[in-house]
Short mmCIF file of C-alpha atoms and ligand atoms in Angstrom, two decimals:
data_model
loop_
_atom_site.label_atom_id
_atom_site.label_comp_id
_atom_site.label_asym_id
_atom_site.label_seq_id
_atom_site.Cartn_x
_atom_site.Cartn_y
_atom_site.Cartn_z
CA MET Y 81 10.11 -1.80 -26.30
CA THR Y 82 7.75 -4.99 -26.13
CA ASP Y 83 5.16 -5.67 -24.07
CA ASP Y 84 7.36 -8.69 -23.68
CA THR Y 85 10.47 -6.81 -22.19
CA TRP Y 86 8.22 -4.70 -19.87
CA GLY Y 87 6.29 -7.76 -18.50
CA ARG Y 88 10.04 -9.26 -17.55
CA VAL Y 89 10.90 -6.04 -15.48
CA CYS Y 90 8.38 -5.77 -14.12
CA ASN Y 91 8.96 -9.38 -13.28
CA GLU Y 92 12.21 -8.02 -12.01
CA LEU Y 93 10.57 -5.42 -10.43
CA GLN Y 94 8.43 -7.24 -7.37
CA LYS Y 95 11.43 -8.76 -6.68
CA THR Y 96 13.19 -6.04 -5.98
CA VAL Y 97 10.95 -3.56 -4.53
CA GLY Y 98 8.81 -6.23 -2.85
CA GLN Y 99 4.81 -7.47 -3.68
CA ASN Y 100 3.29 -4.62 -1.83
CA ASN Y 101 4.88 -1.70 -2.93
CA TYR Y 102 4.66 -3.82 -6.08
CA THR Y 103 0.64 -4.14 -6.29
CA THR Y 104 0.16 -0.09 -5.33
CA TRP Y 105 2.52 1.15 -7.41
CA ILE Y 106 4.13 0.10 -10.27
CA ALA Y 107 1.08 -2.43 -11.61
CA PRO Y 108 -1.05 0.76 -12.36
CA LEU Y 109 1.67 2.17 -14.48
CA GLU Y 110 1.10 2.00 -17.71
CA LEU Y 111 4.25 2.36 -20.06
CA ILE Y 112 3.12 4.95 -23.47
CA HIS Y 113 6.44 4.41 -24.71
CA LEU Y 114 10.75 4.34 -24.55
CA GLU Y 115 11.79 7.00 -26.83
CA ASP Y 116 15.32 8.68 -26.95
CA GLY Y 117 15.96 6.88 -23.33
CA ILE Y 118 12.94 8.14 -21.82
CA ALA Y 119 10.14 5.89 -20.33
CA SER Y 120 6.81 7.72 -20.42
CA PHE Y 121 4.09 6.25 -18.37
CA ARG Y 122 1.18 7.52 -17.27
CA ALA Y 123 -0.40 6.98 -13.42
CA PRO Y 124 -4.89 7.24 -12.61
CA THR Y 125 -3.53 10.25 -10.19
CA LYS Y 126 -1.22 12.93 -9.66
CA PHE Y 127 -0.92 11.20 -6.27
CA MET Y 128 0.89 8.03 -7.23
CA ARG Y 129 2.44 10.22 -10.18
CA ASP Y 130 4.43 11.85 -7.37
CA TRP Y 131 5.38 9.19 -4.98
CA VAL Y 132 6.30 6.90 -7.99
CA SER Y 133 8.41 9.78 -9.44
CA ARG Y 134 10.32 10.56 -6.22
CA ASN Y 135 10.27 6.21 -4.84
CA PHE Y 136 10.17 4.21 -7.87
CA ALA Y 137 12.11 5.53 -10.26
CA GLU Y 138 15.57 4.72 -9.83
CA PRO Y 139 14.14 0.40 -9.17
CA ILE Y 140 12.24 0.76 -13.13
CA LEU Y 141 15.66 2.73 -14.70
CA SER Y 142 17.87 0.38 -13.17
CA GLU Y 143 16.09 -2.60 -14.25
CA LEU Y 144 15.08 -1.26 -17.17
CA ARG Y 145 18.97 -1.28 -17.89
CA ARG Y 146 19.85 -4.70 -17.12
CA ALA Y 147 16.95 -5.99 -19.28
CA GLY Y 148 18.88 -4.23 -21.97
CA VAL Y 149 17.15 -1.54 -22.37
CA SER Y 150 18.65 2.50 -22.51
CA ALA Y 151 16.80 4.39 -20.27
CA GLU Y 152 17.76 7.59 -18.69
CA ARG Y 153 14.52 8.95 -17.29
CA VAL Y 154 11.27 7.78 -16.79
CA ASP Y 155 8.41 10.31 -16.99
CA ILE Y 156 4.91 9.82 -15.59
CA SER Y 157 1.93 11.44 -16.93
CA VAL Y 158 -1.61 11.60 -15.76
CA PRO Y 159 -4.83 11.84 -17.30
CA LEU Y 160 -5.75 15.79 -18.03
CA ARG Y 161 -8.71 15.62 -15.70
CA GLN Y 162 -6.77 13.92 -12.82
CA ALA Y 163 -3.76 16.28 -13.54
CA ALA Y 164 -6.57 19.07 -13.32
CA ASN Y 165 -8.54 18.36 -9.48
CA GLY Y 166 -6.71 15.23 -8.58
CA ILE Y 167 -9.89 13.21 -8.63
CA LYS Y 168 -9.44 9.16 -8.86
CA PRO Y 169 -10.96 7.82 -11.62
CA ALA Y 170 -14.56 6.61 -10.71
CA ALA Y 171 -13.68 2.57 -10.50
CA LYS Y 172 -14.45 3.33 -6.89
CA PRO Y 173 -18.08 4.40 -6.03
CA ALA Y 174 -18.19 8.10 -7.15
CA ALA Y 175 -16.51 10.76 -5.18
CA ALA Y 176 -17.51 13.92 -5.97
CA PRO Y 177 -15.43 16.73 -4.47
CA VAL Y 178 -16.05 18.19 -0.94
CA LYS Y 179 -17.48 21.75 -2.24
CA PRO Y 180 -16.26 24.47 0.33
CA ARG Y 181 -18.68 25.29 1.67
CA LYS Y 182 -18.35 28.74 3.45
CA PRO Y 183 -19.22 30.27 5.44
CA VAL Y 184 -18.35 28.26 8.81
CA ARG Y 185 -21.68 26.91 9.75
CA ALA Y 186 -22.09 27.83 13.40
CA GLU Y 187 -25.29 27.09 13.37
CA ALA Y 188 -24.78 23.33 12.91
CA GLU Y 189 -24.48 20.76 16.00
CA PRO Y 190 -21.09 20.33 17.88
CA LEU Y 191 -19.64 17.01 16.73
CA PRO Y 192 -19.17 14.03 19.52
CA GLY Y 193 -16.15 13.55 18.91
CA ALA Y 194 -13.18 12.11 20.92
CA PRO Y 195 -10.84 15.16 22.41
CA LEU Y 196 -7.53 15.71 20.16
CA ASP Y 197 -4.26 16.04 21.71
CA ALA Y 198 -2.91 19.43 21.16
CA ARG Y 199 0.90 17.83 20.88
CA PHE Y 200 -0.50 15.81 17.79
CA THR Y 201 0.72 18.30 14.89
CA PHE Y 202 2.83 17.59 11.68
CA ASP Y 203 5.03 20.17 13.12
CA SER Y 204 6.03 17.80 15.73
CA PHE Y 205 5.49 13.92 13.37
CA VAL Y 206 8.97 13.25 12.47
CA VAL Y 207 8.97 11.93 8.71
CA GLY Y 208 11.59 9.06 8.07
CA LYS Y 209 11.57 6.81 5.63
CA PRO Y 210 9.25 3.84 8.10
CA ASN Y 211 6.44 6.79 7.85
CA GLU Y 212 7.07 8.38 5.08
CA LEU Y 213 4.17 7.32 2.69
CA ALA Y 214 1.24 7.11 5.38
CA HIS Y 215 2.35 11.08 6.57
CA ALA Y 216 2.77 12.32 2.80
CA ALA Y 217 -0.91 11.05 2.57
CA ALA Y 218 -2.40 11.98 5.57
CA LYS Y 219 -0.91 15.81 4.46
CA ARG Y 220 -3.03 15.23 1.53
CA VAL Y 221 -5.73 14.75 3.49
CA ALA Y 222 -5.41 17.50 5.76
CA GLU Y 223 -5.76 19.92 2.59
CA GLY Y 224 -9.11 19.18 2.84
CA GLY Y 225 -9.28 19.58 -1.07
CA PRO Y 226 -10.85 16.90 -3.28
CA VAL Y 227 -11.17 13.58 -1.72
CA THR Y 228 -7.96 11.68 -4.09
CA PHE Y 229 -8.66 7.94 -2.02
CA ASN Y 230 -11.02 7.00 -0.40
CA PRO Y 231 -10.92 5.50 3.03
CA LEU Y 232 -7.09 6.56 3.69
CA PHE Y 233 -6.30 3.69 5.61
CA LEU Y 234 -3.53 3.23 7.80
CA TYR Y 235 -1.95 0.50 9.12
CA GLY Y 236 0.74 -0.83 11.70
CA GLY Y 237 1.50 -1.63 15.08
CA VAL Y 238 0.95 0.19 18.22
CA GLY Y 239 2.86 3.33 19.53
CA LEU Y 240 3.69 4.27 14.90
CA GLY Y 241 1.99 7.41 15.59
CA LYS Y 242 -1.45 6.28 13.99
CA THR Y 243 -3.22 7.92 16.26
CA HIS Y 244 -0.79 10.92 16.19
CA LEU Y 245 -1.35 11.47 12.67
CA MET Y 246 -5.40 11.09 12.62
CA HIS Y 247 -5.12 14.21 15.00
CA ALA Y 248 -2.68 15.96 13.11
CA ILE Y 249 -5.26 15.77 10.15
CA ALA Y 250 -7.73 17.11 12.18
CA HIS Y 251 -5.80 20.32 13.73
CA GLU Y 252 -4.56 20.83 10.25
CA LEU Y 253 -8.04 20.71 9.12
CA ARG Y 254 -9.38 22.88 11.67
CA VAL Y 255 -7.31 25.72 10.54
CA GLN Y 256 -7.15 25.12 6.57
CA ARG Y 257 -10.95 24.61 6.30
CA PRO Y 258 -13.25 25.61 9.85
CA ASP Y 259 -15.69 24.87 7.18
CA LEU Y 260 -15.62 21.53 7.23
CA ARG Y 261 -17.40 19.15 9.94
CA VAL Y 262 -14.24 16.81 10.92
CA LEU Y 263 -15.30 13.81 13.81
CA TYR Y 264 -12.66 12.39 14.52
CA LEU Y 265 -13.16 9.24 17.20
CA SER Y 266 -12.54 5.73 18.37
CA ALA Y 267 -14.29 2.71 17.00
CA GLU Y 268 -15.23 1.56 20.57
CA GLN Y 269 -16.88 5.22 21.04
CA PHE Y 270 -18.60 4.76 17.91
CA MET Y 271 -20.09 1.50 19.44
CA TYR Y 272 -20.19 2.98 22.44
CA ARG Y 273 -22.28 6.48 20.40
CA PHE Y 274 -24.24 3.56 18.68
CA ILE Y 275 -25.41 1.57 21.34
CA GLN Y 276 -26.21 4.80 22.73
CA ALA Y 277 -28.57 5.37 20.13
CA LEU Y 278 -30.14 2.34 20.18
CA ARG Y 279 -31.48 2.67 23.61
CA ASP Y 280 -32.47 6.28 23.73
CA LYS Y 281 -34.72 5.35 20.59
CA GLN Y 282 -32.40 7.98 18.75
CA ILE Y 283 -31.35 6.44 15.82
CA MET Y 284 -32.26 8.56 13.42
CA ASP Y 285 -30.66 11.27 15.20
CA PHE Y 286 -27.76 9.67 15.44
CA LYS Y 287 -27.32 8.06 11.67
CA GLU Y 288 -28.28 11.71 10.53
CA MET Y 289 -25.33 13.23 12.67
CA PHE Y 290 -22.85 10.88 11.15
CA ARG Y 291 -23.81 10.95 7.84
CA SER Y 292 -23.80 15.27 8.03
CA ILE Y 293 -20.11 15.03 8.16
CA ASP Y 294 -17.45 15.93 6.09
CA VAL Y 295 -14.20 14.35 7.40
CA LEU Y 296 -14.74 11.05 9.43
CA MET Y 297 -11.74 9.30 11.11
CA VAL Y 298 -12.25 6.39 13.31
CA ASP Y 299 -9.44 5.02 14.80
CA ASP Y 300 -8.41 1.41 15.74
CA VAL Y 301 -11.06 -0.18 13.68
CA GLN Y 302 -10.24 -3.79 14.51
CA PHE Y 303 -11.88 -3.29 17.37
CA ILE Y 304 -15.32 -3.17 15.71
CA ALA Y 305 -14.40 -7.06 14.79
CA GLY Y 306 -17.04 -9.98 15.89
CA LYS Y 307 -19.47 -6.94 17.09
CA GLU Y 308 -22.08 -7.61 14.55
CA SER Y 309 -24.64 -4.56 14.53
CA THR Y 310 -22.07 -2.47 14.89
CA GLN Y 311 -19.94 -3.49 12.17
CA GLU Y 312 -23.60 -3.38 9.52
CA GLU Y 313 -24.22 0.59 11.49
CA PHE Y 314 -20.55 1.34 10.56
CA PHE Y 315 -20.73 -0.33 6.94
CA HIS Y 316 -23.87 2.12 6.60
CA THR Y 317 -21.87 4.87 7.18
CA PHE Y 318 -19.07 4.26 5.66
CA ASN Y 319 -20.84 3.70 2.56
CA ALA Y 320 -23.07 6.62 2.82
CA LEU Y 321 -20.64 9.09 3.15
CA VAL Y 322 -18.26 7.94 0.65
CA ASP Y 323 -21.16 8.17 -1.83
CA GLN Y 324 -21.51 11.61 -0.95
CA GLY Y 325 -17.67 12.22 -1.64
CA LYS Y 326 -16.70 12.70 2.17
CA GLN Y 327 -13.25 11.93 3.05
CA ILE Y 328 -12.34 9.01 5.90
CA VAL Y 329 -9.44 8.18 7.24
CA ILE Y 330 -9.74 4.85 9.29
CA SER Y 331 -6.68 3.44 11.41
CA ALA Y 332 -6.32 -0.17 12.12
CA ASP Y 333 -3.24 -2.53 13.55
CA ARG Y 334 -3.04 -4.72 10.90
CA ALA Y 335 -3.94 -4.70 7.40
CA PRO Y 336 -7.78 -4.45 6.89
CA GLY Y 337 -7.98 -8.67 5.06
CA GLU Y 338 -5.95 -9.75 8.08
CA ILE Y 339 -8.93 -8.31 10.37
CA LYS Y 340 -10.45 -11.60 12.37
CA ASP Y 341 -14.57 -11.50 12.97
CA LEU Y 342 -14.78 -8.60 10.35
CA GLU Y 343 -17.51 -9.10 7.27
CA GLU Y 344 -16.24 -9.73 3.36
CA ARG Y 345 -17.80 -7.21 2.40
CA ILE Y 346 -16.67 -4.70 4.70
CA LYS Y 347 -12.85 -5.79 4.23
CA SER Y 348 -13.33 -5.19 0.54
CA ARG Y 349 -14.56 -1.97 1.26
CA LEU Y 350 -11.72 -0.83 3.33
CA SER Y 351 -8.96 -1.55 0.89
CA CYS Y 352 -10.36 0.29 -2.15
CA GLY Y 353 -8.69 3.92 -0.90
CA LEU Y 354 -4.96 3.49 -0.23
CA VAL Y 355 -3.87 1.37 2.39
CA VAL Y 356 -0.71 2.74 3.69
CA ASP Y 357 0.88 0.74 6.38
CA LEU Y 358 3.48 2.07 8.42
CA HIS Y 359 6.72 0.24 9.37
CA PRO Y 360 8.55 -0.69 12.70
CA THR Y 361 11.42 2.44 13.24
CA ASP Y 362 14.09 2.73 12.11
CA TYR Y 363 17.55 3.28 13.55
CA GLU Y 364 17.49 6.88 12.01
CA LEU Y 365 13.88 7.66 12.35
CA ARG Y 366 14.67 6.87 15.95
CA LEU Y 367 17.49 9.10 16.70
CA GLY Y 368 15.34 12.14 14.73
CA ILE Y 369 12.38 11.83 16.66
CA LEU Y 370 14.78 11.61 20.24
CA GLN Y 371 16.65 14.56 19.04
CA THR Y 372 13.38 16.71 18.17
CA LYS Y 373 12.19 15.78 21.65
CA THR Y 374 15.90 16.71 23.40
CA ASP Y 375 15.09 19.98 21.36
CA ALA Y 376 12.00 20.80 22.82
CA TYR Y 377 12.74 20.10 26.23
CA ARG Y 378 15.48 21.76 25.78
CA ALA Y 379 13.25 25.21 25.22
CA GLU Y 380 11.95 24.55 28.46
CA TYR Y 381 14.98 23.83 30.54
CA PRO Y 382 17.35 25.15 28.99
CA ASP Y 383 20.29 23.54 31.18
CA LEU Y 384 20.14 20.61 29.94
CA GLN Y 385 23.22 18.77 29.49
CA ILE Y 386 23.09 15.67 27.50
CA ALA Y 387 26.49 13.84 26.37
CA PRO Y 388 27.35 13.63 22.79
CA GLY Y 389 26.77 9.65 21.61
CA VAL Y 390 23.72 9.05 24.76
CA LEU Y 391 21.23 10.03 22.06
CA GLU Y 392 22.38 7.86 19.51
CA PHE Y 393 23.11 5.14 22.44
CA ILE Y 394 19.50 5.30 23.27
CA ALA Y 395 18.03 5.13 19.18
CA HIS Y 396 20.52 2.04 19.08
CA ARG Y 397 19.27 -0.20 21.98
CA ILE Y 398 15.88 0.94 22.56
CA SER Y 399 13.75 -0.63 19.49
CA SER Y 400 10.66 -0.61 19.96
CA ASN Y 401 7.86 1.75 19.56
CA VAL Y 402 8.50 5.55 19.89
CA ARG Y 403 6.34 5.23 22.94
CA ILE Y 404 8.18 3.73 24.68
CA LEU Y 405 10.96 4.79 23.37
CA GLU Y 406 9.65 8.40 24.05
CA GLY Y 407 8.92 6.96 27.78
CA ALA Y 408 12.58 6.33 28.19
CA LEU Y 409 13.45 9.96 27.18
CA THR Y 410 11.16 11.57 29.59
CA ARG Y 411 12.40 9.55 32.56
CA LEU Y 412 16.00 10.52 31.52
CA PHE Y 413 15.01 13.74 31.93
CA ALA Y 414 13.17 13.51 34.72
CA TYR Y 415 16.01 11.39 36.31
CA ALA Y 416 18.87 13.78 34.98
CA SER Y 417 17.03 17.12 36.80
CA LEU Y 418 15.88 15.69 40.15
CA ILE Y 419 19.75 15.05 40.41
CA GLY Y 420 21.05 17.58 38.64
CA ARG Y 421 23.64 16.57 35.95
CA GLU Y 422 24.50 15.82 33.28
CA ILE Y 423 23.17 13.14 31.54
CA THR Y 424 25.97 10.87 30.40
CA MET Y 425 26.33 7.70 29.04
CA ASP Y 426 26.82 6.28 32.44
CA LEU Y 427 23.45 7.64 33.83
CA ALA Y 428 21.58 6.80 31.00
CA GLN Y 429 22.94 3.76 31.39
CA GLU Y 430 22.19 3.53 34.93
CA CYS Y 431 18.48 5.03 34.81
CA LEU Y 432 17.09 2.94 31.54
CA LYS Y 433 18.47 -0.52 32.95
CA ASP Y 434 15.36 -2.11 32.63
CA GLN Y 435 14.00 -0.71 29.69
CA LEU Y 436 17.14 -1.59 27.98
CA ARG Y 437 17.12 -4.99 29.13
CA GLN Y 438 13.69 -5.72 27.77
CA SER Y 439 14.12 -4.31 24.07
CA GLU Y 440 17.02 -6.06 24.11
CA ARG Y 441 16.28 -8.89 21.48
CA LYS Y 442 18.42 -11.06 20.46
CA VAL Y 443 18.40 -12.32 16.44
CA THR Y 444 18.74 -16.37 15.73
CA VAL Y 445 19.65 -17.67 12.93
CA GLU Y 446 16.69 -18.88 11.92
CA GLU Y 447 15.87 -16.00 11.89
CA ILE Y 448 18.59 -14.32 9.13
CA GLN Y 449 17.48 -17.80 6.84
CA ARG Y 450 13.96 -16.69 6.40
CA LYS Y 451 14.50 -12.81 5.78
CA VAL Y 452 17.47 -14.14 3.47
CA ALA Y 453 15.34 -16.63 2.08
CA GLU Y 454 12.16 -14.60 1.88
CA HIS Y 455 14.74 -11.62 0.20
CA TYR Y 456 16.24 -13.50 -2.56
CA ASN Y 457 13.16 -15.57 -3.11
CA VAL Y 458 14.65 -18.69 -2.76
CA ARG Y 459 13.04 -21.58 -0.43
CA LEU Y 460 14.20 -21.96 2.72
CA SER Y 461 15.23 -25.70 2.66
CA ASP Y 462 17.06 -24.71 -0.12
CA LEU Y 463 18.85 -22.24 1.57
CA VAL Y 464 19.95 -24.51 4.12
CA GLY Y 465 20.62 -27.59 1.72
CA PRO Y 466 23.07 -28.85 -0.43
CA LYS Y 467 22.32 -27.18 -4.18
CA ARG Y 468 25.20 -25.68 -5.43
CA LEU Y 469 23.47 -23.37 -7.92
CA ARG Y 470 25.01 -20.09 -7.58
CA ALA Y 471 21.32 -18.35 -6.86
CA ILE Y 472 21.21 -20.15 -3.76
CA ALA Y 473 24.65 -20.76 -2.46
CA ARG Y 474 25.41 -16.93 -2.86
CA PRO Y 475 22.24 -15.83 -0.67
CA ARG Y 476 23.19 -18.94 1.51
CA GLN Y 477 26.48 -17.52 2.05
CA VAL Y 478 24.74 -14.13 2.85
CA ALA Y 479 22.71 -15.65 5.58
CA MET Y 480 26.12 -17.25 6.79
CA PHE Y 481 28.08 -13.56 6.92
CA LEU Y 482 25.03 -12.32 8.76
CA ALA Y 483 24.92 -15.80 10.77
CA LYS Y 484 28.35 -14.38 12.44
CA SER Y 485 28.17 -10.64 12.69
CA LEU Y 486 25.26 -10.54 14.26
CA THR Y 487 24.55 -13.36 16.24
CA THR Y 488 27.23 -14.83 18.60
CA ARG Y 489 26.80 -17.98 17.54
CA SER Y 490 30.37 -19.45 16.59
CA LEU Y 491 31.40 -21.12 13.06
CA PRO Y 492 31.00 -24.95 13.98
CA ASP Y 493 27.44 -23.75 15.85
CA ILE Y 494 26.48 -22.01 12.36
CA GLY Y 495 27.33 -24.32 10.47
CA ARG Y 496 25.06 -26.59 11.88
CA ARG Y 497 22.74 -24.96 11.31
CA PHE Y 498 23.37 -24.79 8.01
CA GLY Y 499 22.67 -28.22 7.68
CA GLY Y 500 25.14 -29.98 9.10
CA ARG Y 501 28.34 -27.75 7.15
CA ASP Y 502 31.66 -27.76 8.23
CA HIS Y 503 33.31 -24.88 9.87
CA THR Y 504 35.73 -24.07 7.28
CA THR Y 505 32.61 -23.62 4.62
CA ILE Y 506 31.17 -21.39 6.73
CA MET Y 507 34.34 -19.15 7.12
CA HIS Y 508 34.47 -19.00 3.45
CA GLY Y 509 31.35 -18.41 2.82
CA ILE Y 510 32.06 -15.41 4.90
CA ARG Y 511 35.21 -14.68 3.49
CA LYS Y 512 33.52 -14.43 -0.07
CA ILE Y 513 30.65 -11.81 1.01
CA GLU Y 514 33.32 -9.54 2.41
CA GLU Y 515 35.52 -9.58 -0.89
CA LEU Y 516 32.29 -9.75 -2.98
CA ARG Y 517 31.08 -6.73 -0.70
CA ALA Y 518 33.53 -3.97 -1.79
CA THR Y 519 33.22 -3.74 -4.92
CA ASP Y 520 29.48 -5.03 -5.26
CA SER Y 521 27.10 -2.42 -4.39
CA GLN Y 522 23.64 -4.31 -5.05
CA LEU Y 523 25.40 -7.00 -2.63
CA ALA Y 524 26.05 -3.81 -0.31
CA GLU Y 525 22.67 -2.68 -0.55
CA ASP Y 526 21.62 -5.96 0.57
CA ILE Y 527 23.48 -6.75 3.30
CA GLU Y 528 23.05 -3.31 5.23
CA LEU Y 529 18.57 -4.16 4.34
CA LEU Y 530 18.70 -7.36 5.93
CA ARG Y 531 20.93 -6.12 8.60
CA ARG Y 532 18.36 -3.63 9.05
CA LEU Y 533 15.09 -5.56 9.00
CA LEU Y 534 16.39 -7.53 11.38
CA GLU Y 535 17.62 -5.39 13.85
CA SER Y 536 14.45 -3.61 13.36
P1 ADP V 1952 -0.36 4.02 17.50
O1 ADP V 1952 -1.76 5.33 16.99
O2 ADP V 1952 0.18 3.80 16.13
O3 ADP V 1952 -0.17 3.10 18.60
P2 ADP V 1952 0.10 7.01 18.28
O4 ADP V 1952 0.09 7.60 17.48
O5 ADP V 1952 -0.41 6.83 20.07
O6 ADP V 1952 0.99 5.48 17.43
O7 ADP V 1952 1.85 7.52 19.01
C1 ADP V 1952 2.18 6.38 19.81
C2 ADP V 1952 3.36 8.24 20.91
O8 ADP V 1952 4.31 8.51 20.15
C3 ADP V 1952 2.75 9.07 20.80
O9 ADP V 1952 2.95 10.33 21.86
C4 ADP V 1952 3.48 10.44 19.65
O10 ADP V 1952 2.80 11.91 19.93
C5 ADP V 1952 4.78 9.16 19.63
N1 ADP V 1952 5.27 9.41 17.87
C6 ADP V 1952 5.00 8.34 16.88
N2 ADP V 1952 5.36 8.88 16.28
C7 ADP V 1952 5.61 9.63 15.83
C8 ADP V 1952 6.43 10.46 14.73
N3 ADP V 1952 6.91 10.09 13.85
N4 ADP V 1952 7.24 11.47 16.07
C9 ADP V 1952 6.57 12.09 16.46
N5 ADP V 1952 6.31 11.75 17.60
C10 ADP V 1952 5.82 10.37 16.77
MG1 MG V 1953 -3.86 5.43 18.47
#
């Protein structure tokens, strides 16, 4: 296979796995050769090798095949040095391995971190597609081994498990590596400590304390946006620790580049480790969480009775964040135990009226068009416009199909939103997709993916 072919396959992969995934996982791969149906690549780290093998081998193979290359298997190796110790090459500031430092340093000052929630452990964290990578990366940090990526930057909307994962890391490290000094705190607390130190003229102590930490975790770092001197101090602390090869974990509600009023140099430092987003929950994850919490609850209250289908109903209907989902379940249990009845569908509907109403989210035709256009990489204006090219007409029909199945709009109404098309055209489009879907598994998959995206 020529580099050209691989270049073309890469272009296709960008579309199939998405730009973000592509940049993070595929672009760093180096193609070594293709022999006997085995496509051999080199990845910069072990972590990367494992993740790519597990999640991207299939897309890579199918794109290779589509490009006419016969490939049966993807084989990814890592440079020997990495294979031995898992350290990332020193492209970034050199990170020395954290040395095991036993025995426990009992003489050291206790760290002024925030209290940890005992419930936030890895055991109680339910893993699903949307948080799989964040979980894997957090687990890796929790081993307390050599620093593989620095910092680990976790971001995502509220209530998706960022704080939970950080606490879990801290709990786990306490057990696995009691010799390490681990500090977890919010960015707000960081600022508060800093200001206090300034006021009390103890800034040297402050600096010294932070520089003695082995694993530093700062939650909700977006808080320091716009706070200049705190940013400055944070930046120095951050650099000092990274230079010593100490692990840093950061969370925020958005990606580093998207935090407004954060200095450029901080943004770029924050981006240079592993940046992972926690995606909105999907149905499977929500159901998993509900089941896990119910099991835990049942262990305490064996009398709890839940009719079949109730958890599925909640997972389906309350699709906002996990905190709200948990809140709904707790409310339901409390209510049921108060009135001493089995939790039936009726009871759930009655008890969760408000929560259900709130999360009733209507998908709009416009939203569907936007997502479909994005997914197929066509312009929104083309999607609703007159062009008859297959590359545009097919996505258009997919959008019509989804508009019919996800909204309550009538065919003429949908037609109007597709550039004033006749309702028979819409009908034809929908039929076409229904037909194709039965035989074209790629199309069926696309539709399923889009449906989930739109409903989450
Ligand atoms: P964030 O910090 O992202 O706003 P949290 O970590 O505080 O969110 O999570 C909100 C609540 O949801 C917590 O009670 C947490 O235990 C729970 N939670 C979030 N994700 C999961 C998960 N995957 N499994 C179990 N519980 C979860
Ligand atoms: Mg949080």
